[in-house]
Amino acid sequence: MKGFFKKLNLQLIIGTILVLIVALAAIFAPYIAPFDPIKDANLLFSLEAPGGEFILGTDVQGRDIFSRILFGARLSLMIGIITQSINTLIGTTLGLIAGFAGGKIDALIVNLTNMMLSIPALILALAIISAIGPNIINIFIALGFTMWTWTCRVTRAQTMAVKEKTYVESARALGSSRIRIIFRHILPNILGPIVVIATLGTASAILMEASLSFLGVGVQPPNPSWGVMMSRGREHLWTAPWYIIYPGIALVITVLGLNLMGDGLRDILDPHYKTK
Amino acid sequence: MLNILPGDAALLAGDPRAAQNPEIMDAMRARWGLDQPIHIRYATYITNLIRGDLGISYRTGNTVNRLIVLNFPPTIRIVILSFIFSTILGISLGFIAAVKHGSAADIGSMIFSIFGISAPRFWIGLMLMYYFAVNLRLLPASGLGDGSISYLILPSVTLGIPLIALLARTTRASVLDVMKEDYVRTARSKGLSERTVKFKHIFRNALISIITIAGLQLGTLLATTVIVEEVFSLPGLGRLIIRSIHRRDIPAVQGVIFVFALGFIIINLSVDLLYAYLDPQIKYD
């Protein structure tokens, strides 16, 4: 553990701080937010400039943008974490099976991964959403089942490398079962790269949700998704730029934090990757 | 896949008055073959696809082929424009950062690139629109206007910024890697000028991995035109697919996805071949 702290780098520290800020905002949203994100609409206060009672201004329906951003953090983090969990589960399982089993099973999984990678993730997500309709559950499905390919590739490559190590060989010689070898000897040794991919993947899942919501095929209004807020704010860019600026900054902070965290973790956890 | 969906397409495409009349509805379903069972519809679609026929759009009544041809030019224009300038900018930025490793230029370009990767494209687009079109009134905000290039500048920049960021990072890492190689030291000790070493030995060898990344990103660029076209109201393929999704115009959605996937595959294949050409160590049997 001491070695871990010695290797702490600036990227990881800044990233973790940014992510913590967003996470705290999400957890304590009901206590910090001065207004209700959905119900406190009052057309008298439509498109008020930032300052005074409304720190970051109001939207068209007169709702407080600051409160909506706080609740939007909940939605973004929830979607990011849940979809990335699905991705990690699918990707790691398939990657372990492919890397460990080899042969025909490996070829099958590799082909499936390549097939998924042959269509851009955004287009694939759009196709799925257009088939099953836009709502939060379907976003989990569309993103959770499309973005696992990188996890799978990394897990497979790592498993294949670790499989040949002498400690795995000796475990096998001692008569350990395959399940035991996978969970006791392989998985713990490839956890680092999986954690890195999961962190970066959460960032891209959050970006993807925002993009889908912005296009009107993701989270639906009146839910306070950052993507939805910016999509609504587009028409008022001329008169109320704060409508778009602040939700965007919130999104950038979140994604930047996760990306920095991922990069920083990679420097520490991934032995093959050296900082240049 | 898209055929297994709720909502009767004939109902959405048709006139609400027509929906009252079952005979008209049946006629409409028959016209699009929606009265056939699903496996027959799929077989018909594949047969037509092989013949190059993507079907007829429910929403407009036009053939999907025609819709794609009509909406293709703006998309391909912004993709090419942004690809050219972002590869040039991204690679030079990364190269300078690596050569002046640890300098203010290096740190600055790395900060820019982490922001460029983290910021959503639509937000970058809207911010650029706000600054250059609303505040400074330098460039047109949206649409194609008279078709002059000034209408394409903001969309292409928006599309390209994440690519510049990514390429700057890759180039920097790759150049720093090559700089450690023995042949670079040999070249220096031979007394070659610093300029020759930098451009002939370092840059050329670093270029191989950069081209791979750039090529693979060209496919992503194509896909993200969906977002950029929506932001800048450009009548391209991306806007076509979004509108078609909202109206459940399945043949159009399928058609555009097919074109995107095809483009993506062709690009990736070309990158693989180019890679083999540039690096003689790689052989495809």
mmCIF file of N, CA and C in Angstrom, chain B residues 37-138:
data_model
loop_
_atom_site.group_PDB
_atom_site.id
_atom_site.type_symbol
_atom_site.label_atom_id
_atom_site.label_comp_id
_atom_site.label_asym_id
_atom_site.label_seq_id
_atom_site.Cartn_x
_atom_site.Cartn_y
_atom_site.Cartn_z
ATOM 1 N N PRO B 37 -45.181 -11.823 -43.054
ATOM 2 C CA PRO B 37 -44.495 -12.227 -41.814
ATOM 3 C C PRO B 37 -43.032 -11.777 -41.806
ATOM 4 N N ILE B 38 -42.458 -11.752 -40.610
ATOM 5 C CA ILE B 38 -41.172 -11.073 -40.445
ATOM 6 C C ILE B 38 -40.028 -11.714 -41.225
ATOM 7 N N HIS B 39 -39.965 -13.060 -41.284
ATOM 8 C CA HIS B 39 -38.823 -13.666 -41.970
ATOM 9 C C HIS B 39 -38.868 -13.380 -43.470
ATOM 10 N N ILE B 40 -40.088 -13.290 -44.030
ATOM 11 C CA ILE B 40 -40.196 -12.966 -45.458
ATOM 12 C C ILE B 40 -39.759 -11.526 -45.696
ATOM 13 N N ARG B 41 -40.151 -10.622 -44.758
ATOM 14 C CA ARG B 41 -39.728 -9.223 -44.892
ATOM 15 C C ARG B 41 -38.215 -9.105 -44.848
ATOM 16 N N TYR B 42 -37.612 -9.887 -43.949
ATOM 17 C CA TYR B 42 -36.160 -9.836 -43.814
ATOM 18 C C TYR B 42 -35.480 -10.332 -45.087
ATOM 19 N N ALA B 43 -35.983 -11.460 -45.604
ATOM 20 C CA ALA B 43 -35.404 -12.032 -46.827
ATOM 21 C C ALA B 43 -35.523 -11.033 -47.980
ATOM 22 N N THR B 44 -36.700 -10.401 -48.106
ATOM 23 C CA THR B 44 -36.898 -9.417 -49.170
ATOM 24 C C THR B 44 -35.908 -8.273 -49.022
ATOM 25 N N TYR B 45 -35.726 -7.827 -47.752
ATOM 26 C CA TYR B 45 -34.843 -6.691 -47.520
ATOM 27 C C TYR B 45 -33.415 -7.023 -47.941
ATOM 28 N N ILE B 46 -32.959 -8.216 -47.554
ATOM 29 C CA ILE B 46 -31.585 -8.608 -47.880
ATOM 30 C C ILE B 46 -31.410 -8.735 -49.399
ATOM 31 N N THR B 47 -32.394 -9.358 -50.060
ATOM 32 C CA THR B 47 -32.302 -9.499 -51.520
ATOM 33 C C THR B 47 -32.201 -8.126 -52.177
ATOM 34 N N ASN B 48 -33.071 -7.215 -51.730
ATOM 35 C CA ASN B 48 -33.043 -5.874 -52.312
ATOM 36 C C ASN B 48 -31.726 -5.165 -52.009
ATOM 37 N N LEU B 49 -31.210 -5.406 -50.798
ATOM 38 C CA LEU B 49 -29.970 -4.757 -50.378
ATOM 39 C C LEU B 49 -28.821 -5.175 -51.296
ATOM 40 N N ILE B 50 -28.796 -6.459 -51.632
ATOM 41 C CA ILE B 50 -27.732 -6.946 -52.512
ATOM 42 C C ILE B 50 -27.842 -6.279 -53.878
ATOM 43 N N ARG B 51 -29.067 -6.009 -54.297
ATOM 44 C CA ARG B 51 -29.262 -5.318 -55.566
ATOM 45 C C ARG B 51 -29.011 -3.810 -55.438
ATOM 46 N N GLY B 52 -28.714 -3.364 -54.225
ATOM 47 C CA GLY B 52 -28.437 -1.947 -54.033
ATOM 48 C C GLY B 52 -29.694 -1.114 -53.821
ATOM 49 N N ASP B 53 -30.775 -1.780 -53.447
ATOM 50 C CA ASP B 53 -32.020 -1.066 -53.235
ATOM 51 C C ASP B 53 -32.321 -1.063 -51.736
ATOM 52 N N LEU B 54 -32.390 0.128 -51.131
ATOM 53 C CA LEU B 54 -32.584 0.205 -49.685
ATOM 54 C C LEU B 54 -34.054 0.374 -49.296
ATOM 55 N N GLY B 55 -34.948 0.308 -50.262
ATOM 56 C CA GLY B 55 -36.370 0.392 -49.935
ATOM 57 C C GLY B 55 -36.930 1.790 -50.075
ATOM 58 N N ILE B 56 -38.187 1.931 -49.611
ATOM 59 C CA ILE B 56 -38.876 3.217 -49.731
ATOM 60 C C ILE B 56 -39.144 3.766 -48.342
ATOM 61 N N SER B 57 -38.849 5.066 -48.175
ATOM 62 C CA SER B 57 -39.034 5.693 -46.880
ATOM 63 C C SER B 57 -40.525 5.868 -46.585
ATOM 64 N N TYR B 58 -40.937 5.527 -45.341
ATOM 65 C CA TYR B 58 -42.349 5.699 -44.964
ATOM 66 C C TYR B 58 -42.714 7.172 -44.901
ATOM 67 N N ARG B 59 -41.772 7.949 -44.422
ATOM 68 C CA ARG B 59 -42.082 9.345 -44.098
ATOM 69 C C ARG B 59 -42.250 10.179 -45.350
ATOM 70 N N THR B 60 -41.356 10.010 -46.321
ATOM 71 C CA THR B 60 -41.375 10.900 -47.470
ATOM 72 C C THR B 60 -41.911 10.242 -48.720
ATOM 73 N N GLY B 61 -41.950 8.916 -48.737
ATOM 74 C CA GLY B 61 -42.397 8.238 -49.941
ATOM 75 C C GLY B 61 -41.324 8.157 -51.009
ATOM 76 N N ASN B 62 -40.173 8.819 -50.758
ATOM 77 C CA ASN B 62 -39.046 8.719 -51.679
ATOM 78 C C ASN B 62 -38.323 7.389 -51.479
ATOM 79 N N THR B 63 -37.490 7.012 -52.444
ATOM 80 C CA THR B 63 -36.656 5.844 -52.171
ATOM 81 C C THR B 63 -35.562 6.263 -51.192
ATOM 82 N N VAL B 64 -35.134 5.314 -50.357
ATOM 83 C CA VAL B 64 -34.094 5.614 -49.385
ATOM 84 C C VAL B 64 -32.787 5.959 -50.109
ATOM 85 N N ASN B 65 -32.544 5.291 -51.223
ATOM 86 C CA ASN B 65 -31.340 5.596 -52.008
ATOM 87 C C ASN B 65 -31.281 7.080 -52.344
ATOM 88 N N ARG B 66 -32.443 7.606 -52.781
ATOM 89 C CA ARG B 66 -32.482 9.003 -53.178
ATOM 90 C C ARG B 66 -32.245 9.918 -51.969
ATOM 91 N N LEU B 67 -32.879 9.577 -50.861
ATOM 92 C CA LEU B 67 -32.691 10.379 -49.648
ATOM 93 C C LEU B 67 -31.214 10.424 -49.258
ATOM 94 N N ILE B 68 -30.554 9.261 -49.359
ATOM 95 C CA ILE B 68 -29.151 9.213 -48.966
ATOM 96 C C ILE B 68 -28.290 10.037 -49.918
ATOM 97 N N VAL B 69 -28.571 9.918 -51.205
ATOM 98 C CA VAL B 69 -27.792 10.694 -52.180
ATOM 99 C C VAL B 69 -27.990 12.191 -51.936
ATOM 100 N N LEU B 70 -29.228 12.582 -51.632
ATOM 101 C CA LEU B 70 -29.518 14.000 -51.390
ATOM 102 C C LEU B 70 -28.823 14.521 -50.145
ATOM 103 N N ASN B 71 -28.748 13.673 -49.105
ATOM 104 C CA ASN B 71 -28.214 14.138 -47.822
ATOM 105 C C ASN B 71 -26.733 13.871 -47.656
ATOM 106 N N PHE B 72 -26.130 13.257 -48.637
ATOM 107 C CA PHE B 72 -24.733 12.857 -48.515
ATOM 108 C C PHE B 72 -23.747 14.030 -48.557
ATOM 109 N N PRO B 73 -23.901 14.981 -49.499
ATOM 110 C CA PRO B 73 -22.847 16.008 -49.673
ATOM 111 C C PRO B 73 -22.446 16.788 -48.427
ATOM 112 N N PRO B 74 -23.384 17.349 -47.630
ATOM 113 C CA PRO B 74 -22.907 18.118 -46.470
ATOM 114 C C PRO B 74 -22.101 17.259 -45.515
ATOM 115 N N THR B 75 -22.556 16.021 -45.294
ATOM 116 C CA THR B 75 -21.864 15.137 -44.367
ATOM 117 C C THR B 75 -20.433 14.896 -44.817
ATOM 118 N N ILE B 76 -20.267 14.488 -46.054
ATOM 119 C CA ILE B 76 -18.934 14.138 -46.526
ATOM 120 C C ILE B 76 -18.041 15.376 -46.564
ATOM 121 N N ARG B 77 -18.642 16.539 -46.856
ATOM 122 C CA ARG B 77 -17.833 17.770 -46.882
ATOM 123 C C ARG B 77 -17.254 18.089 -45.518
ATOM 124 N N ILE B 78 -18.103 18.057 -44.479
ATOM 125 C CA ILE B 78 -17.544 18.418 -43.170
ATOM 126 C C ILE B 78 -16.583 17.349 -42.672
ATOM 127 N N VAL B 79 -16.839 16.091 -43.019
ATOM 128 C CA VAL B 79 -15.919 15.042 -42.575
ATOM 129 C C VAL B 79 -14.532 15.264 -43.193
ATOM 130 N N ILE B 80 -14.494 15.494 -44.504
ATOM 131 C CA ILE B 80 -13.197 15.668 -45.176
ATOM 132 C C ILE B 80 -12.487 16.920 -44.670
ATOM 133 N N LEU B 81 -13.248 18.024 -44.613
ATOM 134 C CA LEU B 81 -12.661 19.291 -44.171
ATOM 135 C C LEU B 81 -12.056 19.155 -42.774
ATOM 136 N N SER B 82 -12.840 18.574 -41.848
ATOM 137 C CA SER B 82 -12.343 18.510 -40.471
ATOM 138 C C SER B 82 -11.226 17.490 -40.360
ATOM 139 N N PHE B 83 -11.278 16.434 -41.152
ATOM 140 C CA PHE B 83 -10.203 15.440 -41.078
ATOM 141 C C PHE B 83 -8.875 16.051 -41.503
ATOM 142 N N ILE B 84 -8.907 16.820 -42.606
ATOM 143 C CA ILE B 84 -7.667 17.414 -43.099
ATOM 144 C C ILE B 84 -7.055 18.360 -42.073
ATOM 145 N N PHE B 85 -7.869 19.316 -41.596
ATOM 146 C CA PHE B 85 -7.226 20.298 -40.711
ATOM 147 C C PHE B 85 -6.905 19.708 -39.344
ATOM 148 N N SER B 86 -7.719 18.730 -38.861
ATOM 149 C CA SER B 86 -7.366 18.215 -37.531
ATOM 150 C C SER B 86 -6.157 17.295 -37.565
ATOM 151 N N THR B 87 -5.942 16.563 -38.650
ATOM 152 C CA THR B 87 -4.714 15.763 -38.672
ATOM 153 C C THR B 87 -3.498 16.680 -38.721
ATOM 154 N N ILE B 88 -3.548 17.712 -39.556
ATOM 155 C CA ILE B 88 -2.402 18.621 -39.641
ATOM 156 C C ILE B 88 -2.134 19.270 -38.286
ATOM 157 N N LEU B 89 -3.207 19.852 -37.704
ATOM 158 C CA LEU B 89 -3.028 20.545 -36.423
ATOM 159 C C LEU B 89 -2.635 19.596 -35.309
ATOM 160 N N GLY B 90 -3.341 18.466 -35.220
ATOM 161 C CA GLY B 90 -3.113 17.519 -34.128
ATOM 162 C C GLY B 90 -1.699 16.978 -34.153
ATOM 163 N N ILE B 91 -1.241 16.574 -35.348
ATOM 164 C CA ILE B 91 0.096 15.993 -35.438
ATOM 165 C C ILE B 91 1.166 17.039 -35.147
ATOM 166 N N SER B 92 0.994 18.266 -35.683
ATOM 167 C CA SER B 92 2.025 19.270 -35.401
ATOM 168 C C SER B 92 2.061 19.622 -33.926
ATOM 169 N N LEU B 93 0.875 19.727 -33.317
ATOM 170 C CA LEU B 93 0.815 20.054 -31.888
ATOM 171 C C LEU B 93 1.531 18.993 -31.060
ATOM 172 N N GLY B 94 1.244 17.733 -31.364
ATOM 173 C CA GLY B 94 1.850 16.629 -30.620
ATOM 174 C C GLY B 94 3.344 16.560 -30.840
ATOM 175 N N PHE B 95 3.779 16.840 -32.073
ATOM 176 C CA PHE B 95 5.195 16.786 -32.407
ATOM 177 C C PHE B 95 5.968 17.874 -31.652
ATOM 178 N N ILE B 96 5.397 19.085 -31.682
ATOM 179 C CA ILE B 96 6.050 20.184 -30.956
ATOM 180 C C ILE B 96 6.124 19.863 -29.468
ATOM 181 N N ALA B 97 5.004 19.328 -28.926
ATOM 182 C CA ALA B 97 4.965 19.001 -27.496
ATOM 183 C C ALA B 97 6.049 17.992 -27.138
ATOM 184 N N ALA B 98 6.243 17.007 -28.015
ATOM 185 C CA ALA B 98 7.214 15.953 -27.707
ATOM 186 C C ALA B 98 8.645 16.464 -27.823
ATOM 187 N N VAL B 99 8.890 17.263 -28.882
ATOM 188 C CA VAL B 99 10.242 17.752 -29.106
ATOM 189 C C VAL B 99 10.647 18.706 -27.983
ATOM 190 N N LYS B 100 9.666 19.529 -27.554
ATOM 191 C CA LYS B 100 9.949 20.448 -26.439
ATOM 192 C C LYS B 100 9.368 19.858 -25.171
ATOM 193 N N HIS B 101 9.716 18.620 -24.891
ATOM 194 C CA HIS B 101 9.174 17.876 -23.763
ATOM 195 C C HIS B 101 9.379 18.620 -22.447
ATOM 196 N N GLY B 102 8.279 18.818 -21.708
ATOM 197 C CA GLY B 102 8.369 19.468 -20.414
ATOM 198 C C GLY B 102 8.253 20.977 -20.445
ATOM 199 N N SER B 103 8.216 21.554 -21.673
ATOM 200 C CA SER B 103 8.120 23.012 -21.768
ATOM 201 C C SER B 103 6.681 23.466 -21.565
ATOM 202 N N ALA B 104 6.498 24.780 -21.556
ATOM 203 C CA ALA B 104 5.153 25.331 -21.398
ATOM 204 C C ALA B 104 4.270 24.912 -22.575
ATOM 205 N N ALA B 105 4.860 24.845 -23.768
ATOM 206 C CA ALA B 105 4.092 24.435 -24.950
ATOM 207 C C ALA B 105 3.583 23.006 -24.785
ATOM 208 N N ASP B 106 4.435 22.154 -24.211
ATOM 209 C CA ASP B 106 4.061 20.766 -23.981
ATOM 210 C C ASP B 106 2.889 20.676 -23.012
ATOM 211 N N ILE B 107 3.032 21.331 -21.870
ATOM 212 C CA ILE B 107 1.983 21.274 -20.855
ATOM 213 C C ILE B 107 0.680 21.872 -21.394
ATOM 214 N N GLY B 108 0.821 23.022 -22.087
ATOM 215 C CA GLY B 108 -0.362 23.677 -22.645
ATOM 216 C C GLY B 108 -1.103 22.766 -23.606
ATOM 217 N N SER B 109 -0.369 22.125 -24.505
ATOM 218 C CA SER B 109 -1.068 21.313 -25.496
ATOM 219 C C SER B 109 -1.674 20.065 -24.857
ATOM 220 N N MET B 110 -1.069 19.568 -23.782
ATOM 221 C CA MET B 110 -1.650 18.409 -23.109
ATOM 222 C C MET B 110 -2.910 18.787 -22.335
ATOM 223 N N ILE B 111 -2.906 19.997 -21.748
ATOM 224 C CA ILE B 111 -4.126 20.450 -21.069
ATOM 225 C C ILE B 111 -5.244 20.618 -22.094
ATOM 226 N N PHE B 112 -4.890 21.221 -23.232
ATOM 227 C CA PHE B 112 -5.890 21.376 -24.284
ATOM 228 C C PHE B 112 -6.437 20.018 -24.701
ATOM 229 N N SER B 113 -5.537 19.023 -24.827
ATOM 230 C CA SER B 113 -6.016 17.763 -25.371
ATOM 231 C C SER B 113 -6.871 16.989 -24.383
ATOM 232 N N ILE B 114 -6.595 17.101 -23.092
ATOM 233 C CA ILE B 114 -7.463 16.378 -22.155
ATOM 234 C C ILE B 114 -8.847 17.036 -22.113
ATOM 235 N N PHE B 115 -8.879 18.368 -22.285
ATOM 236 C CA PHE B 115 -10.178 19.046 -22.360
ATOM 237 C C PHE B 115 -10.908 18.658 -23.637
ATOM 238 N N GLY B 116 -10.157 18.627 -24.739
ATOM 239 C CA GLY B 116 -10.776 18.295 -26.025
ATOM 240 C C GLY B 116 -11.383 16.912 -26.048
ATOM 241 N N ILE B 117 -10.769 15.993 -25.288
ATOM 242 C CA ILE B 117 -11.305 14.639 -25.256
ATOM 243 C C ILE B 117 -12.524 14.566 -24.341
ATOM 244 N N SER B 118 -12.514 15.398 -23.286
ATOM 245 C CA SER B 118 -13.585 15.294 -22.295
ATOM 246 C C SER B 118 -14.834 16.098 -22.631
ATOM 247 N N ALA B 119 -14.707 17.140 -23.434
ATOM 248 C CA ALA B 119 -15.876 17.983 -23.681
ATOM 249 C C ALA B 119 -16.759 17.358 -24.758
ATOM 250 N N PRO B 120 -18.075 17.349 -24.528
ATOM 251 C CA PRO B 120 -18.963 16.784 -25.543
ATOM 252 C C PRO B 120 -18.965 17.649 -26.802
ATOM 253 N N ARG B 121 -19.050 17.004 -27.945
ATOM 254 C CA ARG B 121 -18.992 17.743 -29.212
ATOM 255 C C ARG B 121 -20.110 18.759 -29.343
ATOM 256 N N PHE B 122 -21.315 18.373 -28.906
ATOM 257 C CA PHE B 122 -22.420 19.313 -29.120
ATOM 258 C C PHE B 122 -22.232 20.574 -28.290
ATOM 259 N N TRP B 123 -21.597 20.425 -27.120
ATOM 260 C CA TRP B 123 -21.375 21.598 -26.283
ATOM 261 C C TRP B 123 -20.303 22.494 -26.906
ATOM 262 N N ILE B 124 -19.227 21.888 -27.387
ATOM 263 C CA ILE B 124 -18.194 22.666 -28.086
ATOM 264 C C ILE B 124 -18.851 23.433 -29.230
ATOM 265 N N GLY B 125 -19.687 22.731 -29.982
ATOM 266 C CA GLY B 125 -20.359 23.347 -31.123
ATOM 267 C C GLY B 125 -21.199 24.541 -30.719
ATOM 268 N N LEU B 126 -21.989 24.359 -29.659
ATOM 269 C CA LEU B 126 -22.864 25.450 -29.232
ATOM 270 C C LEU B 126 -22.060 26.621 -28.697
ATOM 271 N N MET B 127 -20.954 26.325 -27.994
ATOM 272 C CA MET B 127 -20.119 27.400 -27.468
ATOM 273 C C MET B 127 -19.463 28.185 -28.606
ATOM 274 N N LEU B 128 -18.959 27.451 -29.604
ATOM 275 C CA LEU B 128 -18.361 28.121 -30.760
ATOM 276 C C LEU B 128 -19.406 28.967 -31.465
ATOM 277 N N MET B 129 -20.617 28.399 -31.590
ATOM 278 C CA MET B 129 -21.697 29.116 -32.257
ATOM 279 C C MET B 129 -22.004 30.407 -31.503
ATOM 280 N N TYR B 130 -22.040 30.288 -30.170
ATOM 281 C CA TYR B 130 -22.363 31.447 -29.352
ATOM 282 C C TYR B 130 -21.293 32.529 -29.525
ATOM 283 N N TYR B 131 -20.030 32.103 -29.504
ATOM 284 C CA TYR B 131 -18.960 33.076 -29.550
ATOM 285 C C TYR B 131 -18.790 33.690 -30.941
ATOM 286 N N PHE B 132 -18.689 32.825 -31.959
ATOM 287 C CA PHE B 132 -18.356 33.333 -33.290
ATOM 288 C C PHE B 132 -19.565 33.824 -34.083
ATOM 289 N N ALA B 133 -20.728 33.241 -33.819
ATOM 290 C CA ALA B 133 -21.887 33.650 -34.606
ATOM 291 C C ALA B 133 -22.744 34.667 -33.875
ATOM 292 N N VAL B 134 -22.923 34.469 -32.560
ATOM 293 C CA VAL B 134 -23.813 35.368 -31.828
ATOM 294 C C VAL B 134 -23.058 36.606 -31.349
ATOM 295 N N ASN B 135 -21.903 36.391 -30.684
ATOM 296 C CA ASN B 135 -21.184 37.520 -30.120
ATOM 297 C C ASN B 135 -20.419 38.320 -31.165
ATOM 298 N N LEU B 136 -19.579 37.620 -31.930
ATOM 299 C CA LEU B 136 -18.701 38.334 -32.863
ATOM 300 C C LEU B 136 -19.345 38.529 -34.232
ATOM 301 N N ARG B 137 -20.379 37.761 -34.499
ATOM 302 C CA ARG B 137 -21.073 37.807 -35.809
ATOM 303 C C ARG B 137 -20.108 37.633 -36.969
ATOM 304 N N LEU B 138 -19.121 36.765 -36.776
ATOM 305 C CA LEU B 138 -18.135 36.532 -37.827
ATOM 306 C C LEU B 138 -18.611 35.487 -38.822
#
